[in-house]
Short mmCIF file of C-alpha atoms in Angstrom, two decimals:
data_model
loop_
_atom_site.label_atom_id
_atom_site.label_comp_id
_atom_site.label_asym_id
_atom_site.label_seq_id
_atom_site.Cartn_x
_atom_site.Cartn_y
_atom_site.Cartn_z
CA MET A 1 0.03 0.09 -0.03
CA SER A 2 1.11 3.80 0.24
CA LEU A 3 3.08 4.99 3.02
CA HIS A 4 0.06 4.72 5.33
CA HIS A 5 -2.33 2.63 3.26
CA LEU A 6 -5.24 4.38 4.85
CA LEU A 7 -8.22 2.70 4.45
CA PHE A 8 -10.63 5.26 5.97
CA PRO A 9 -12.70 7.30 3.39
CA ILE A 10 -11.77 11.08 3.00
CA LEU A 11 -13.07 11.80 -0.46
CA ILE A 12 -15.03 9.68 -2.72
CA LEU A 13 -13.81 9.53 -5.83
CA ALA A 14 -16.61 8.61 -8.50
CA PHE A 15 -14.89 7.07 -12.00
CA SER A 16 -16.70 4.58 -13.66
CA ALA A 17 -14.46 1.26 -14.96
CA ALA A 18 -17.20 -0.01 -17.48
CA SER A 19 -14.34 0.69 -20.18
CA SER A 20 -11.92 -2.59 -20.48
CA LEU A 21 -8.19 -1.73 -19.65
CA ALA A 22 -5.44 -3.71 -21.22
CA ALA A 23 -2.47 -5.15 -19.32
CA THR A 24 0.37 -4.22 -21.11
CA THR A 25 1.31 -2.59 -24.75
CA LYS A 26 1.37 -6.37 -25.70
CA ASP A 27 -1.95 -8.24 -26.28
CA GLN A 28 -1.81 -11.26 -23.67
CA THR A 29 -2.84 -14.55 -24.23
CA LEU A 30 -4.97 -15.83 -21.41
CA ASN A 31 -4.26 -19.55 -20.44
CA THR A 32 -7.51 -20.54 -18.57
CA HIS A 33 -6.93 -24.22 -17.75
CA GLN A 34 -10.79 -24.71 -18.04
CA ALA A 35 -11.50 -21.93 -15.81
CA GLU A 36 -14.63 -19.96 -16.05
CA PHE A 37 -14.47 -16.15 -16.22
CA PHE A 38 -17.10 -13.99 -13.62
CA ASN A 39 -17.27 -10.63 -12.62
CA PRO A 40 -18.41 -10.70 -8.74
CA LYS A 41 -20.46 -7.56 -6.85
CA LEU A 42 -19.33 -8.06 -3.44
CA PRO A 43 -20.38 -5.94 -0.54
CA PRO A 44 -18.06 -2.87 0.01
CA ARG A 45 -15.26 -3.36 2.61
CA ILE A 46 -15.85 -1.96 6.44
CA LEU A 47 -13.19 0.41 5.60
CA SER A 48 -12.28 1.44 2.08
CA SER A 49 -9.66 3.47 0.50
CA SER A 50 -10.01 7.07 -0.13
CA LYS A 51 -7.60 7.23 -3.01
CA LYS A 52 -9.18 4.52 -5.18
CA PHE A 53 -9.74 5.52 -9.02
CA GLU A 54 -12.23 3.08 -10.34
CA GLY A 55 -10.99 3.05 -14.13
CA SER A 56 -8.98 5.13 -15.87
CA SER A 57 -8.50 9.25 -15.89
CA ASP A 58 -6.45 11.63 -17.15
CA ILE A 59 -6.77 13.72 -14.09
CA VAL A 60 -5.04 11.58 -11.91
CA ASP A 61 -1.65 13.55 -11.39
CA LEU A 62 1.08 10.60 -10.79
CA ARG A 63 4.17 12.39 -11.28
CA TYR A 64 7.86 11.97 -10.91
CA HIS A 65 9.74 13.63 -8.11
CA MET A 66 13.12 12.97 -9.21
CA GLY A 67 13.82 10.69 -6.33
CA PRO A 68 15.27 6.77 -6.93
CA VAL A 69 13.24 3.93 -8.09
CA LEU A 70 14.85 0.32 -7.64
CA SER A 71 16.27 -0.16 -10.66
CA SER A 72 19.33 -1.99 -10.04
CA SER A 73 19.19 -5.71 -10.67
CA PRO A 74 18.06 -8.06 -8.84
CA ILE A 75 15.90 -6.26 -6.47
CA ASN A 76 16.96 -8.03 -2.96
CA ILE A 77 14.40 -8.93 -0.52
CA TYR A 78 15.64 -9.53 3.17
CA LEU A 79 12.68 -11.24 4.79
CA ILE A 80 12.02 -11.63 8.43
CA TRP A 81 9.27 -13.79 9.42
CA TYR A 82 8.30 -12.43 12.85
CA GLY A 83 6.42 -14.93 15.18
CA ARG A 84 5.17 -18.45 14.31
CA TRP A 85 4.92 -19.08 11.16
CA SER A 86 4.53 -23.05 9.53
CA VAL A 87 6.66 -24.32 6.59
CA SER A 88 3.62 -24.37 4.10
CA GLN A 89 3.02 -20.68 4.96
CA LYS A 90 6.49 -19.77 4.12
CA LEU A 91 6.37 -21.58 0.88
CA LEU A 92 3.48 -20.09 -0.35
CA ILE A 93 4.70 -16.76 0.23
CA LYS A 94 8.05 -17.56 -1.05
CA ASP A 95 6.36 -19.06 -4.15
CA PHE A 96 4.57 -15.72 -5.01
CA ILE A 97 7.85 -13.69 -4.50
CA ASN A 98 9.83 -16.07 -6.48
CA SER A 99 6.87 -15.91 -9.23
CA ILE A 100 7.73 -11.86 -10.07
CA SER A 101 10.89 -12.29 -11.71
CA PRO A 102 10.59 -13.38 -15.74
CA SER A 103 9.73 -17.07 -16.14
CA ALA A 104 7.97 -19.62 -18.62
CA THR A 105 4.78 -19.45 -16.58
CA PRO A 106 1.62 -19.38 -18.56
CA SER A 107 -0.29 -15.83 -18.90
CA PRO A 108 -1.55 -14.59 -17.13
CA SER A 109 1.22 -14.45 -14.56
CA VAL A 110 2.66 -12.83 -11.63
CA SER A 111 5.59 -11.90 -13.97
CA ASP A 112 3.54 -10.39 -16.57
CA TRP A 113 2.00 -8.21 -13.53
CA TRP A 114 5.18 -6.70 -12.53
CA LYS A 115 6.06 -5.85 -16.28
CA THR A 116 3.76 -2.93 -15.44
CA VAL A 117 5.75 -2.03 -12.49
CA SER A 118 9.01 -2.07 -14.38
CA LEU A 119 7.89 0.77 -16.71
CA TYR A 120 8.35 3.11 -14.17
CA THR A 121 11.74 4.70 -14.80
CA ASP A 122 14.22 7.39 -12.77
CA GLN A 123 15.81 10.47 -13.77
CA THR A 124 18.11 8.64 -15.67
CA GLY A 125 15.68 6.55 -17.87
CA ALA A 126 16.59 3.36 -15.82
CA ASN A 127 13.40 1.08 -15.42
CA VAL A 128 12.54 -0.83 -12.33
CA SER A 129 14.19 -3.91 -12.14
CA ARG A 130 12.44 -7.04 -13.79
CA THR A 131 14.09 -9.34 -11.47
CA VAL A 132 13.02 -9.79 -7.66
CA VAL A 133 15.13 -12.53 -5.65
CA ILE A 134 14.80 -13.48 -1.74
CA ALA A 135 18.29 -12.57 -0.68
CA LYS A 136 18.03 -13.85 2.77
CA GLU A 137 15.46 -14.98 5.45
CA HIS A 138 15.61 -14.75 9.21
CA SER A 139 12.65 -16.20 11.36
CA ASP A 140 12.00 -14.35 14.75
CA THR A 141 10.40 -17.05 16.50
CA GLY A 142 11.10 -15.58 19.78
CA TYR A 143 9.06 -12.61 19.32
CA SER A 144 11.98 -10.17 19.97
CA ARG A 145 9.60 -6.80 20.26
CA GLY A 146 7.12 -8.60 21.92
CA SER A 147 3.90 -9.67 20.39
CA HIS A 148 2.34 -6.05 19.65
CA LEU A 149 4.41 -3.92 17.31
CA THR A 150 4.33 0.13 16.72
CA ARG A 151 5.80 1.42 13.72
CA LEU A 152 8.79 2.43 15.61
CA SER A 153 9.54 -1.41 16.70
CA VAL A 154 9.08 -2.51 13.22
CA GLN A 155 12.14 -0.78 12.65
CA GLN A 156 13.82 -2.13 15.57
CA VAL A 157 13.39 -5.76 14.14
CA ILE A 158 15.15 -4.60 11.29
CA ALA A 159 17.83 -2.76 13.23
CA THR A 160 18.35 -6.01 15.48
CA ALA A 161 18.71 -8.36 11.99
CA VAL A 162 21.54 -5.70 10.53
CA GLU A 163 23.21 -5.42 14.11
CA ALA A 164 23.30 -9.06 14.41
CA ALA A 165 25.10 -9.13 10.82
CA LEU A 166 21.90 -11.54 9.56
CA PHE A 167 21.37 -8.96 7.06
CA PRO A 168 23.78 -6.70 5.02
CA VAL A 169 23.25 -3.27 4.88
CA ASP A 170 21.80 -3.21 1.02
CA HIS A 171 21.12 0.77 0.06
CA ARG A 172 20.93 0.13 -3.56
CA ASN A 173 19.01 -3.00 -4.18
CA GLY A 174 17.44 -3.86 -1.02
CA ILE A 175 13.95 -4.30 0.48
CA TYR A 176 13.55 -5.23 3.74
CA LEU A 177 10.33 -7.11 4.53
CA ILE A 178 8.68 -7.73 7.90
CA LEU A 179 5.76 -10.34 7.99
CA THR A 180 3.99 -10.88 11.09
CA SER A 181 2.13 -13.71 12.13
CA ASP A 182 -1.74 -13.81 12.85
CA ASP A 183 -1.17 -13.49 16.73
CA VAL A 184 0.86 -10.42 16.31
CA THR A 185 -1.09 -7.16 16.62
CA VAL A 186 0.71 -4.10 14.87
CA GLU A 187 0.02 -0.43 15.40
CA ASP A 188 -3.31 1.04 13.35
CA PHE A 189 -3.50 -2.80 11.70
CA CYS A 190 -7.24 -3.47 11.04
CA ARG A 191 -8.42 -0.52 12.16
CA ALA A 192 -6.39 1.99 9.44
CA VAL A 193 -3.64 0.04 7.67
CA CYS A 194 -3.21 -3.66 6.21
CA GLY A 195 0.30 -2.94 5.48
CA PHE A 196 2.93 -0.17 4.86
CA HIS A 197 6.09 1.08 3.74
CA TYR A 198 8.68 3.39 4.41
CA PHE A 199 12.21 3.91 4.88
CA THR A 200 14.29 3.31 8.04
CA PHE A 201 15.56 6.47 10.63
CA PRO A 202 19.18 6.31 10.90
CA SER A 203 18.79 7.24 14.54
CA MET A 204 16.76 3.80 14.59
CA VAL A 205 18.67 1.32 12.49
CA GLY A 206 21.61 3.08 11.44
CA HIS A 207 20.92 3.61 7.84
CA THR A 208 18.16 4.46 5.43
CA LEU A 209 16.62 1.46 4.22
CA PRO A 210 13.50 0.64 2.06
CA TYR A 211 11.08 -1.55 4.29
CA ALA A 212 7.67 -2.84 4.30
CA TRP A 213 5.26 -4.58 6.72
CA ILE A 214 2.68 -6.79 6.06
CA GLY A 215 0.38 -8.51 8.78
CA ASN A 216 -1.82 -11.92 8.69
CA SER A 217 -5.07 -10.85 9.06
CA GLY A 218 -6.72 -14.18 9.38
CA LYS A 219 -7.61 -14.14 12.60
CA GLN A 220 -7.76 -10.33 13.43
CA CYS A 221 -9.61 -8.61 10.53
CA PRO A 222 -10.01 -10.71 7.26
CA GLU A 223 -13.11 -8.93 6.14
CA VAL A 224 -10.81 -5.97 6.32
CA CYS A 225 -7.08 -7.09 4.92
CA ALA A 226 -8.35 -10.42 3.53
CA TYR A 227 -11.25 -8.91 1.16
CA PRO A 228 -12.50 -10.18 -1.11
CA PHE A 229 -12.00 -13.66 0.51
CA ALA A 230 -13.91 -12.38 3.46
CA VAL A 231 -16.97 -10.10 3.49
CA PRO A 232 -18.12 -7.69 6.29
CA GLY A 233 -20.11 -9.67 9.01
CA TYR A 234 -23.05 -7.18 8.72
CA MET A 235 -24.22 -9.03 5.35
CA GLY A 236 -25.00 -12.01 7.63
CA GLY A 237 -25.44 -14.32 4.79
CA GLY A 238 -28.14 -12.12 3.26
CA GLY A 239 -25.90 -10.82 0.26
CA PRO A 240 -23.33 -11.96 -1.83
CA GLY A 241 -20.75 -14.33 -0.13
CA SER A 242 -16.94 -14.00 -0.16
CA LEU A 243 -14.88 -15.63 -2.93
CA ALA A 244 -12.82 -19.05 -2.37
CA PRO A 245 -9.26 -17.83 -2.16
CA PRO A 246 -6.74 -19.63 -4.82
CA ASN A 247 -4.58 -21.55 -1.90
CA GLY A 248 -7.35 -22.39 0.58
CA ASP A 249 -6.19 -19.78 3.39
CA VAL A 250 -8.06 -16.72 3.52
CA GLY A 251 -5.46 -14.90 5.67
CA LEU A 252 -2.44 -15.76 3.43
CA ASP A 253 -4.21 -15.37 0.12
CA GLY A 254 -5.30 -11.79 1.14
CA MET A 255 -1.75 -11.07 2.61
CA ILE A 256 -0.32 -12.01 -0.93
CA SER A 257 -2.16 -8.98 -2.69
CA VAL A 258 -1.14 -6.89 -0.17
CA ILE A 259 2.66 -7.87 -0.18
CA ALA A 260 2.27 -7.49 -3.84
CA HIS A 261 0.95 -3.92 -3.53
CA GLU A 262 3.63 -2.85 -0.97
CA LEU A 263 6.53 -4.23 -3.21
CA ALA A 264 5.16 -2.26 -6.44
CA GLU A 265 4.55 0.96 -4.16
CA LEU A 266 8.15 0.42 -2.73
CA SER A 267 10.09 -0.41 -5.83
CA THR A 268 8.62 2.87 -7.67
CA ASN A 269 8.67 5.11 -4.71
CA PRO A 270 11.50 3.61 -2.06
CA LEU A 271 12.33 6.88 -0.47
CA VAL A 272 8.74 8.33 -0.89
CA ASN A 273 10.32 10.82 -3.54
CA ALA A 274 9.82 9.41 -6.91
CA TRP A 275 6.35 8.16 -7.99
CA TYR A 276 3.17 9.36 -6.51
CA ALA A 277 0.20 11.63 -6.88
CA GLY A 278 -0.93 14.35 -4.65
CA GLU A 279 1.48 17.32 -2.81
CA ASP A 280 1.63 15.78 0.37
CA PRO A 281 5.03 13.22 0.40
CA THR A 282 3.87 12.18 3.88
CA SER A 283 0.71 10.84 2.57
CA PRO A 284 1.15 9.78 -1.07
CA THR A 285 -1.45 8.17 -3.16
CA GLU A 286 0.60 5.63 -5.24
CA ILE A 287 0.19 3.14 -7.95
CA GLY A 288 -1.49 0.39 -5.66
CA ASP A 289 -3.47 2.77 -3.83
CA LEU A 290 -5.17 3.95 -7.45
CA CYS A 291 -6.41 0.57 -8.64
CA GLU A 292 -7.11 -1.08 -4.81
CA GLY A 293 -10.19 -3.40 -5.24
CA LEU A 294 -9.58 -3.71 -9.07
CA TYR A 295 -8.68 -7.46 -10.20
CA GLY A 296 -9.85 -7.35 -13.58
CA THR A 297 -11.74 -5.89 -16.59
CA GLY A 298 -14.86 -4.24 -15.76
CA GLY A 299 -14.23 -3.64 -12.27
CA GLY A 300 -15.77 -0.70 -10.31
CA GLY A 301 -19.39 -0.03 -8.75
CA GLY A 302 -18.79 -2.76 -6.34
CA TYR A 303 -17.56 -5.11 -9.16
CA ILE A 304 -13.80 -6.66 -8.79
CA GLY A 305 -13.40 -7.38 -12.27
CA GLN A 306 -13.40 -10.36 -14.63
CA VAL A 307 -11.53 -12.87 -12.76
CA MET A 308 -11.33 -16.75 -12.94
CA ARG A 309 -12.73 -19.75 -11.08
CA ASP A 310 -11.21 -23.27 -11.38
CA GLN A 311 -13.02 -26.28 -11.22
CA LYS A 312 -13.12 -26.53 -7.62
CA GLY A 313 -14.60 -23.07 -7.00
CA LYS A 314 -11.10 -21.28 -6.16
CA THR A 315 -10.87 -17.53 -7.58
CA TYR A 316 -7.67 -16.16 -9.02
CA ASN A 317 -6.47 -13.68 -11.69
CA MET A 318 -2.82 -14.88 -12.68
CA ASN A 319 -0.55 -17.99 -12.28
CA GLY A 320 2.58 -18.19 -10.49
CA ASN A 321 5.45 -20.57 -10.30
CA LYS A 322 4.92 -24.41 -9.39
CA GLY A 323 1.35 -24.30 -10.50
CA ARG A 324 0.34 -21.92 -8.03
CA LYS A 325 -2.33 -19.45 -8.42
CA PHE A 326 -2.79 -16.12 -6.96
CA MET A 327 -5.49 -13.10 -6.71
CA VAL A 328 -3.56 -9.91 -6.95
CA GLN A 329 -4.64 -6.16 -7.26
CA TRP A 330 -4.12 -4.39 -10.58
CA ILE A 331 -1.73 -1.32 -10.45
CA TRP A 332 -1.59 2.09 -12.38
CA SER A 333 0.02 1.86 -15.98
CA PRO A 334 2.05 5.15 -16.42
CA VAL A 335 1.61 4.31 -20.25
CA LEU A 336 -2.08 3.27 -20.32
CA LYS A 337 -2.94 6.11 -17.46
CA ALA A 338 -5.18 3.47 -16.44
CA CYS A 339 -5.36 0.43 -13.99
CA ALA A 340 -3.97 -2.21 -15.60
CA GLY A 341 -3.33 -6.35 -14.94
CA PRO A 342 -2.08 -9.28 -17.14
CA ASN A 343 -5.61 -11.10 -17.03
CA ALA A 344 -7.24 -7.97 -19.37
CA LEU A 345 -9.75 -9.24 -21.61
CA ASP A 346 -8.79 -6.84 -24.13
#
């Protein structure tokens, strides 16, 4: 999400998404594997973003502010598993991250989705790197900063890993990614954010390093942060139901889309001085914010867009490595000036 990934409505931005949006400048051939397409209309999230543009618009003032993007290849992910994580949970998330780099995965794929991120450039014309790797991992199973984290103690978790030489100091290529398990509470989690990214303070970590945090909402607020795999409880079964997650885990499948959102924004705005809309760098509207809640062609007005459902009823919109399927939100294309994804139908 953005710097704050604010979910409270501040201003209603009413744009129709009736038009179909292309994923990239090249045509995509959809590999559906006997999947059916459908465009479900779901009840709104309990907390909804004020920054979403449902469709395309020339008035979206997404501008480059002369700061760096992560153009050096590869982008190195330094991954901290905070709390208790099972082997299968870790494998699912790592399979998603490892699906970002170019591969032979059938379209629509996660690597196709990242092509839109790679369209963004710095002042030298260098594009965001197409290659993303998990450089190192660290498991903080002892909850070194407790079972409740603040924004500052999230940085302290990174500081501990760097000071202990578990991770190198990687100013140029690095993203420090902290994932908290479903029993860890975090400041503003579920109330105002599902994840956030920023950079570490030298006074706290000793260095300025881009980082992101995302929490597993499965037990705390799935209807907020794992939407559309969980819907608001007030519906009481009287309206459209939630969608079946592609990997059978509401919390993790929802978390993966938030991870994607944060990685896309961190790569294009790592020091909060590169690509964003608005005049306030402390609360920027970034390339994921503009398309939050959109997963396919025809999204908007309560519809998430055309996505796929397999023979077991599981919903997804793109393929990953090892036969994995994922449901990932679209992001803003600087070329199309519209929300874009690899599963676009035209």
